[in-house]
Coordinates of C-alpha atoms in Angstrom, one line a residue:
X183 CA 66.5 -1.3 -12.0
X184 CA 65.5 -4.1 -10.2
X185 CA 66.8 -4.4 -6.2
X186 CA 69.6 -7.4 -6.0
X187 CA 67.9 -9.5 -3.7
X188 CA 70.6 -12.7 -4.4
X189 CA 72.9 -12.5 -7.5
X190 CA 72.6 -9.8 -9.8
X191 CA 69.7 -10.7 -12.1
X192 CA 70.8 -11.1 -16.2
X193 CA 68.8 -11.9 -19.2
X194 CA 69.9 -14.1 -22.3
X195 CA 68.0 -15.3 -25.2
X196 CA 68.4 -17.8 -27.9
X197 CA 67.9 -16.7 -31.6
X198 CA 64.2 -17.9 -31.2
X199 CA 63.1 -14.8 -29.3
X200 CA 65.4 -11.6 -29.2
X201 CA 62.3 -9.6 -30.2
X202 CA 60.7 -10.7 -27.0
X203 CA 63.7 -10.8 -24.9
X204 CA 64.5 -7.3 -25.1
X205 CA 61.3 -6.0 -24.9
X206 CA 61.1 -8.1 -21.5
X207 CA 64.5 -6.0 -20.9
X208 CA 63.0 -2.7 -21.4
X209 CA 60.4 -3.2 -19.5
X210 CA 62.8 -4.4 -16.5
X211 CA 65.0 -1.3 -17.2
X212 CA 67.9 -4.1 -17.8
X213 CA 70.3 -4.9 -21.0
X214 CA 70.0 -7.9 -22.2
X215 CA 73.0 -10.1 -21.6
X216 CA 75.9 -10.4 -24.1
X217 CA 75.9 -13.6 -25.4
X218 CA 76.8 -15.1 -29.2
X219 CA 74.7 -18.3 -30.6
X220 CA 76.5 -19.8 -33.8
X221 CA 77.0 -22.6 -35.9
X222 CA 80.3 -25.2 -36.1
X223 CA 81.0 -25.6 -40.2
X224 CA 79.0 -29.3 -39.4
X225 CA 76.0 -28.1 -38.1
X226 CA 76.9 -28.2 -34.5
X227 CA 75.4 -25.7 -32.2
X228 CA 78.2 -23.1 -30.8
X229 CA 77.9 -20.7 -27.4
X230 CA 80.0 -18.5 -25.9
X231 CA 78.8 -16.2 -22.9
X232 CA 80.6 -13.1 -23.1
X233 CA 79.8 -12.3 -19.8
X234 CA 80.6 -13.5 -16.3
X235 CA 77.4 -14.7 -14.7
X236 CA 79.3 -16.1 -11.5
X237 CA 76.4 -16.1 -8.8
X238 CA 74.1 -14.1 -10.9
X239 CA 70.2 -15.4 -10.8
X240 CA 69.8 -16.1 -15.0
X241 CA 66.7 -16.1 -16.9
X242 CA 67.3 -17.8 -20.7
X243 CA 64.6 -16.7 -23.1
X244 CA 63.8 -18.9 -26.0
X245 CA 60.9 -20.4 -27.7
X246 CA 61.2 -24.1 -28.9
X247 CA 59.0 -23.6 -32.3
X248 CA 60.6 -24.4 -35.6
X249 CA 63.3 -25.5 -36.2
X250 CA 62.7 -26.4 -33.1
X251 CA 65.9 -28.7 -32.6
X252 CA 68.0 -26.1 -33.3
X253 CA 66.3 -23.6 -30.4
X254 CA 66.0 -26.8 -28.0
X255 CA 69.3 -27.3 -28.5
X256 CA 70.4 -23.7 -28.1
X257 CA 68.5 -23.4 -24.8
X258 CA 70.0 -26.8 -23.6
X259 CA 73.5 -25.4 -24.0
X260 CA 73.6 -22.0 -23.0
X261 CA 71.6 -23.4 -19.5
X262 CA 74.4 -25.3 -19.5
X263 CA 76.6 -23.0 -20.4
X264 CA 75.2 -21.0 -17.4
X265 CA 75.3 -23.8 -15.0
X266 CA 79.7 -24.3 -15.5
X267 CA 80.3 -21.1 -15.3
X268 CA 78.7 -21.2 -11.7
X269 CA 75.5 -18.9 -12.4
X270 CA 73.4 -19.3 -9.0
X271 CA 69.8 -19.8 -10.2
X272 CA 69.0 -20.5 -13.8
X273 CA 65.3 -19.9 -15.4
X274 CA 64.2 -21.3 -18.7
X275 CA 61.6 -18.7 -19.8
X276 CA 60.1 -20.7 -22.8
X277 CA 57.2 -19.1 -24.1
X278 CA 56.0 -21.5 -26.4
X279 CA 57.0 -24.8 -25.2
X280 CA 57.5 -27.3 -28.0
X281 CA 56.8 -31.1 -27.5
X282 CA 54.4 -30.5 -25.4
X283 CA 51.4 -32.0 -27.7
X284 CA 53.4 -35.6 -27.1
X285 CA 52.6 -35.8 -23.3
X286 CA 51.0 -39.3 -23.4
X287 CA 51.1 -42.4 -25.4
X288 CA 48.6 -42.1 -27.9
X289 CA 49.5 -45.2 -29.6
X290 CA 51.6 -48.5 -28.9
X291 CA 55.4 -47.8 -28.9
X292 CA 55.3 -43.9 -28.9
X293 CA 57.6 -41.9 -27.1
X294 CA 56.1 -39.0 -24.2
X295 CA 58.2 -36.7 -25.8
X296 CA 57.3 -33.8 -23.7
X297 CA 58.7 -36.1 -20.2
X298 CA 62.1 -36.8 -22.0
X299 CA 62.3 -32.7 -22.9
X300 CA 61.3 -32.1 -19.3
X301 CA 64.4 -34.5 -18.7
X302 CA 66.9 -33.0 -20.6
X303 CA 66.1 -29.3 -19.4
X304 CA 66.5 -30.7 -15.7
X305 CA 69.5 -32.6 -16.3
X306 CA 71.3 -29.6 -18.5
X307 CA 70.9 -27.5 -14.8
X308 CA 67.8 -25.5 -15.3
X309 CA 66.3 -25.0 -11.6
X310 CA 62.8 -23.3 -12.7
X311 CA 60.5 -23.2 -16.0
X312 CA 58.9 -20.2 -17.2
X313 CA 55.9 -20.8 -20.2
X314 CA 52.9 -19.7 -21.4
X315 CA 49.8 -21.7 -22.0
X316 CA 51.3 -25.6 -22.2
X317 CA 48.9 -27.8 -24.6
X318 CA 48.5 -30.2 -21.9
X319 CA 48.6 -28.7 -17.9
X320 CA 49.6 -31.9 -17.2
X321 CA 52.9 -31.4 -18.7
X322 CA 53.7 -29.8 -15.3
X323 CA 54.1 -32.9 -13.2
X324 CA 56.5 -34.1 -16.1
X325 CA 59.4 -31.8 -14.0
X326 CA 60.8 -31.9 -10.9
X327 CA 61.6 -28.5 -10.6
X328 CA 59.1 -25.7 -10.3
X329 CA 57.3 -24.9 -13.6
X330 CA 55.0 -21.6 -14.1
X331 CA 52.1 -21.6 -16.4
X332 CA 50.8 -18.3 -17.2
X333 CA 47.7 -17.6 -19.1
X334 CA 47.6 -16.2 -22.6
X335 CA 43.9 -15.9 -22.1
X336 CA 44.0 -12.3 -20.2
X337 CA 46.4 -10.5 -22.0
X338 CA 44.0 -11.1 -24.9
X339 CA 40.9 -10.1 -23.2
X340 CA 42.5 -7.1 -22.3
X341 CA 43.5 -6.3 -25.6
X342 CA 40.1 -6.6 -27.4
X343 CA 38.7 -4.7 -24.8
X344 CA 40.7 -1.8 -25.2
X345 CA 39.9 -1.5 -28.8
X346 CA 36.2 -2.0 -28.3
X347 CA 34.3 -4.9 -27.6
X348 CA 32.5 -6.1 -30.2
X349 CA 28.4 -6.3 -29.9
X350 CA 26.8 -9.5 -29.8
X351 CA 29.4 -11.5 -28.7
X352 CA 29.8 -15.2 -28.1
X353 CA 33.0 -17.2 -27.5
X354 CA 33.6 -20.6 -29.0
X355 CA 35.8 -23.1 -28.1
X356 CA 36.9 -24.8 -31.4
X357 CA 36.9 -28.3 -29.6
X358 CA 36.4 -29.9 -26.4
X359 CA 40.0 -29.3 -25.4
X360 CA 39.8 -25.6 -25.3
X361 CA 36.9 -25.6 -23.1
X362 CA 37.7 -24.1 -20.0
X363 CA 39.8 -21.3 -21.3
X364 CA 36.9 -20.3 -23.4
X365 CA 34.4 -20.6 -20.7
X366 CA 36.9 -18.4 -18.6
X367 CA 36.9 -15.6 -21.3
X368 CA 33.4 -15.8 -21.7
X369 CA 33.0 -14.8 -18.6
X370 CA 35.3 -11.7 -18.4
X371 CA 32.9 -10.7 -21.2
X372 CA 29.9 -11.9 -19.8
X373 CA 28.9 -13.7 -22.8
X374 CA 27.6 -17.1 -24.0
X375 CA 29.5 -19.7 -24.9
X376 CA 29.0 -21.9 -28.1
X377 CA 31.3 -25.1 -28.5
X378 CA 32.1 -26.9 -32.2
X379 CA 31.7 -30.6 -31.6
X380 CA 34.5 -32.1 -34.5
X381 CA 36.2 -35.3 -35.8
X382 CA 40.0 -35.9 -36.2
X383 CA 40.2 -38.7 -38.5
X384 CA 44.1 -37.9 -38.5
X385 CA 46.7 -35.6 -37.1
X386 CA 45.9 -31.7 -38.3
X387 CA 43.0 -33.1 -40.5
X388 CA 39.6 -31.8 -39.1
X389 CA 35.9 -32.3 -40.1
X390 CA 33.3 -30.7 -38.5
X391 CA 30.3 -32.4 -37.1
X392 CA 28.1 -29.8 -35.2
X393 CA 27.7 -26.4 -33.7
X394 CA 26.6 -26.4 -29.9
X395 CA 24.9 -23.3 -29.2
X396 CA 23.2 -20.1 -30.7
X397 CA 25.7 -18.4 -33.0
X398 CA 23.3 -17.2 -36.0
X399 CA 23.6 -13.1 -35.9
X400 CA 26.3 -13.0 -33.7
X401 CA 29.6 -11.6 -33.9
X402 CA 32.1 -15.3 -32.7
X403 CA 34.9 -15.0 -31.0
X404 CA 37.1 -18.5 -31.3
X405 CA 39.8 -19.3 -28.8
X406 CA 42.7 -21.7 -29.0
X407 CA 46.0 -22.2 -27.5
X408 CA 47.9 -22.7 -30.4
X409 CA 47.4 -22.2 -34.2
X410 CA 49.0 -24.8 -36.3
X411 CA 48.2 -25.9 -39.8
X412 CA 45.3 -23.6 -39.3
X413 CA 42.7 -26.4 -40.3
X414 CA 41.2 -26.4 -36.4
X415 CA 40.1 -22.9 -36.4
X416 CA 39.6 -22.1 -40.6
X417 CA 37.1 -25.0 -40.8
X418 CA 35.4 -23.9 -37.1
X419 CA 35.0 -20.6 -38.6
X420 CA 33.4 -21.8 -41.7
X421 CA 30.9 -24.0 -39.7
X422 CA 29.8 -20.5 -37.6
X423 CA 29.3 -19.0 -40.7
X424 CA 27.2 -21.7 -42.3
X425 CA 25.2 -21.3 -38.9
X426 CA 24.5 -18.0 -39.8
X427 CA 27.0 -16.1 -37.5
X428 CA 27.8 -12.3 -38.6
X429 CA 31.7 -12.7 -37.9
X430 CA 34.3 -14.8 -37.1
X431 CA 37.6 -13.7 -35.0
X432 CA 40.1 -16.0 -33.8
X433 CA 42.7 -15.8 -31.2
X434 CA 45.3 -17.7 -29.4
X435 CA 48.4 -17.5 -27.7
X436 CA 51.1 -19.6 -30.0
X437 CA 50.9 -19.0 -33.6
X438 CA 53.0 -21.7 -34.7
X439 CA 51.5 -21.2 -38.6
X440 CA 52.8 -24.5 -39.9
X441 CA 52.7 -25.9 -43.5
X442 CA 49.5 -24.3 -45.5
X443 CA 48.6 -22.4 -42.2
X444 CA 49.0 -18.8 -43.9
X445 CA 47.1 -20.1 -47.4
X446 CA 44.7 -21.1 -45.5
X447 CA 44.1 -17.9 -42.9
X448 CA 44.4 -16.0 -45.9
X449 CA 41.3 -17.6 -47.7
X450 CA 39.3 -18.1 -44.6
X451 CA 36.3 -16.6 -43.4
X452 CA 38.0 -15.0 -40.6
X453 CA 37.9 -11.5 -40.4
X454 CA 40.8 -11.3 -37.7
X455 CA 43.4 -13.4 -36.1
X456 CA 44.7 -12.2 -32.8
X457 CA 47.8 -13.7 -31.6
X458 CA 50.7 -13.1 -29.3
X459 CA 54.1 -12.8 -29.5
X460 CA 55.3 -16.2 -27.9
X461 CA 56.8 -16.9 -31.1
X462 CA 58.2 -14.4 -33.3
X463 CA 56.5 -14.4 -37.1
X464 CA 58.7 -13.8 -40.0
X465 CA 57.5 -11.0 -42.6
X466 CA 56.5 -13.9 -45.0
X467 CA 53.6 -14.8 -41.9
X468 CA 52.6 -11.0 -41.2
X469 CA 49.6 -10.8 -43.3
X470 CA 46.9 -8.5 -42.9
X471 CA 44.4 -10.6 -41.2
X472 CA 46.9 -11.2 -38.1
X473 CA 47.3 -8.9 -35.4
X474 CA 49.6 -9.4 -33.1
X475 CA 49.6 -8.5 -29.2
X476 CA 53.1 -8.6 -26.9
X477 CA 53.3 -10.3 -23.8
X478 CA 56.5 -8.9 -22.9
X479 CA 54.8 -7.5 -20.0
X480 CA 53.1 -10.7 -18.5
X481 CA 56.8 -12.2 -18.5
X482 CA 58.9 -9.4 -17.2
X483 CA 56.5 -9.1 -14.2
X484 CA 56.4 -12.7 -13.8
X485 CA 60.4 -12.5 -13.9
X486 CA 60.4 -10.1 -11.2
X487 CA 58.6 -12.3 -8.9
X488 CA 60.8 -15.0 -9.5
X489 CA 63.7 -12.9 -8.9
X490 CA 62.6 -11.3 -6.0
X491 CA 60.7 -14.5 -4.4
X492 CA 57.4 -12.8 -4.9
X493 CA 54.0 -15.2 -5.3
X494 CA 53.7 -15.7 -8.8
X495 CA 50.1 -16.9 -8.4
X496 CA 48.9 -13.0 -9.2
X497 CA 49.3 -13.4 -12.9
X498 CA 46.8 -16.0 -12.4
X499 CA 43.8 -13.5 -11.2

């Protein structure tokens, strides 16, 4: 149990991430607070704490993927919740932060949809924000509150360390975007990095135009932040092949596994998919190809810094 250093310290979470919440719990040798998420006969969102958390520093877990409304809604009202029943620090831990992807205006008259989220969480009385991997860093400045960004990129390296690096490795970033987080795992493996050079005509439609690097006999490891649609990284993985790579593996921290995202992972030429927990997958999205890897760990550390005003930079090394 952790030392009360200001309020006691309690955990809630939203229906989007029990899974993950009490796993943080057990970790933190804590029970995961008592609270009840429902629906009005309209549709409305219902809360009711059924705990006092007068003073008490609380952390709200919850993952805005789909429906993600519903779960930013959820968060919104129980940090709100939180905030009039006088709790004295509140934490959104949001693993997978949706909206993030609409943090400029890509096109005349569009909203930043990721600012006005940033808004709302700041205005509903949320004093810190806890993620994982944001699509955009820049996302960030959006607050004015502190935000912490961990890294999925470690907690995946470990993992396919521990059971046995594979020979012949090279890491590929499946686009431009992902480069720096691929050249970062490439060098915890001490391996070469290859980059796919690609076209987006349209949103989540991909063609691929080249393959920068030396790929042919080797065993490709793709990295992204987030798995959608699953066009990205199925059509990457077909290009490394058609380069004369021996295997593809993807990763990435958010499998979001939209629309014909399991057809498609299914049919690929991917031998593996590696993701993490950030979002919990229904037993229609656990097929065989996908592995997933918990970061229930990463957070309840990074929770205890928080808690116990402890640099939270160290998750960073």
């Amino acid at each position: 149990m952790l030392n009360q250093i200001h309020g006691a310290i309690k955990i809630f979470a939203g229906n989007s991430s029990q899974k993950l919440a009490k796993a943080i719990c057990s970790q933190l040798d804590l029970e995961l607070g008592q609270l009840e998420v429902g629906k009005f006969s309209d549709g409305e969102t219902s809360v009711n704490m059924k705990e006092s958390v007068r003073g008490c520093d609380v952390f709200i877990v919850q993952s805005t993927n789909t429906p993600v409304n519903d779960n930013l809604m959820e968060l919104l009202l129980i940090i709100d919740a939180c905030k009039r029943a006088s709790a004295g620090r509140i934490t959104a831990v949001i693993p997978y932060f949706g909206y993030a992807r609409q943090d400029r205006k890509a096109h005349s008259r569009d909203p930043i949809s990721a600012k006005l989220v940033a808004d709302i969480l700041q205005t509903a009385g949320a004093n810190r924000v806890l993620t994982m991997d944001l699509h955009s860093s820049q996302v960030q400045g959006f607050f004015n509150i502190p935000v912490d960004n961990l890294f999925g990129m470690p907690v995946l390296t470990r993992h396919i360390k521990k059971c046995g690096e594979p020979k012949n490795l090279t890491i590929v970033s499946p686009d431009t975007g992902s480069v720096v987080r691929s050249r970062a795992m490439a060098s915890k493996f001490n391996a070469p990095l290859a980059i796919i050079d690609k076209r987006r005509p349209q949103a989540n439609v991909m063609e691929v135009m080249n393959v920068v690097g030396d790929v042919k006999g080797r065993t490709c490891l793709m990295l992204d932040d987030m798995i959608d649609t699953g066009g990205t990284i199925c059509q990457g993985a077909q290009a490394l092949m058609e380069h004369g790579a021996k295997e593809v593996i993807a990763c990435c921290t958010h499998a979001v596994l939209s629309g014909p995202a399991i057809e498609r992972l299914s049919n690929s030429v991917l031998s593996k998919v590696i993701v993490l927990d950030t979002i919990e997958l229904n037993e229609s999205k656990r097929i065989d190809k996908i592995e997933v890897v918990s970061i229930a760990d990463v957070f309840a550390e990074a929770i205890e810094r928080v808690y116990t005003d402890l640099p939270v930079s160290k998750l960073y090394d």
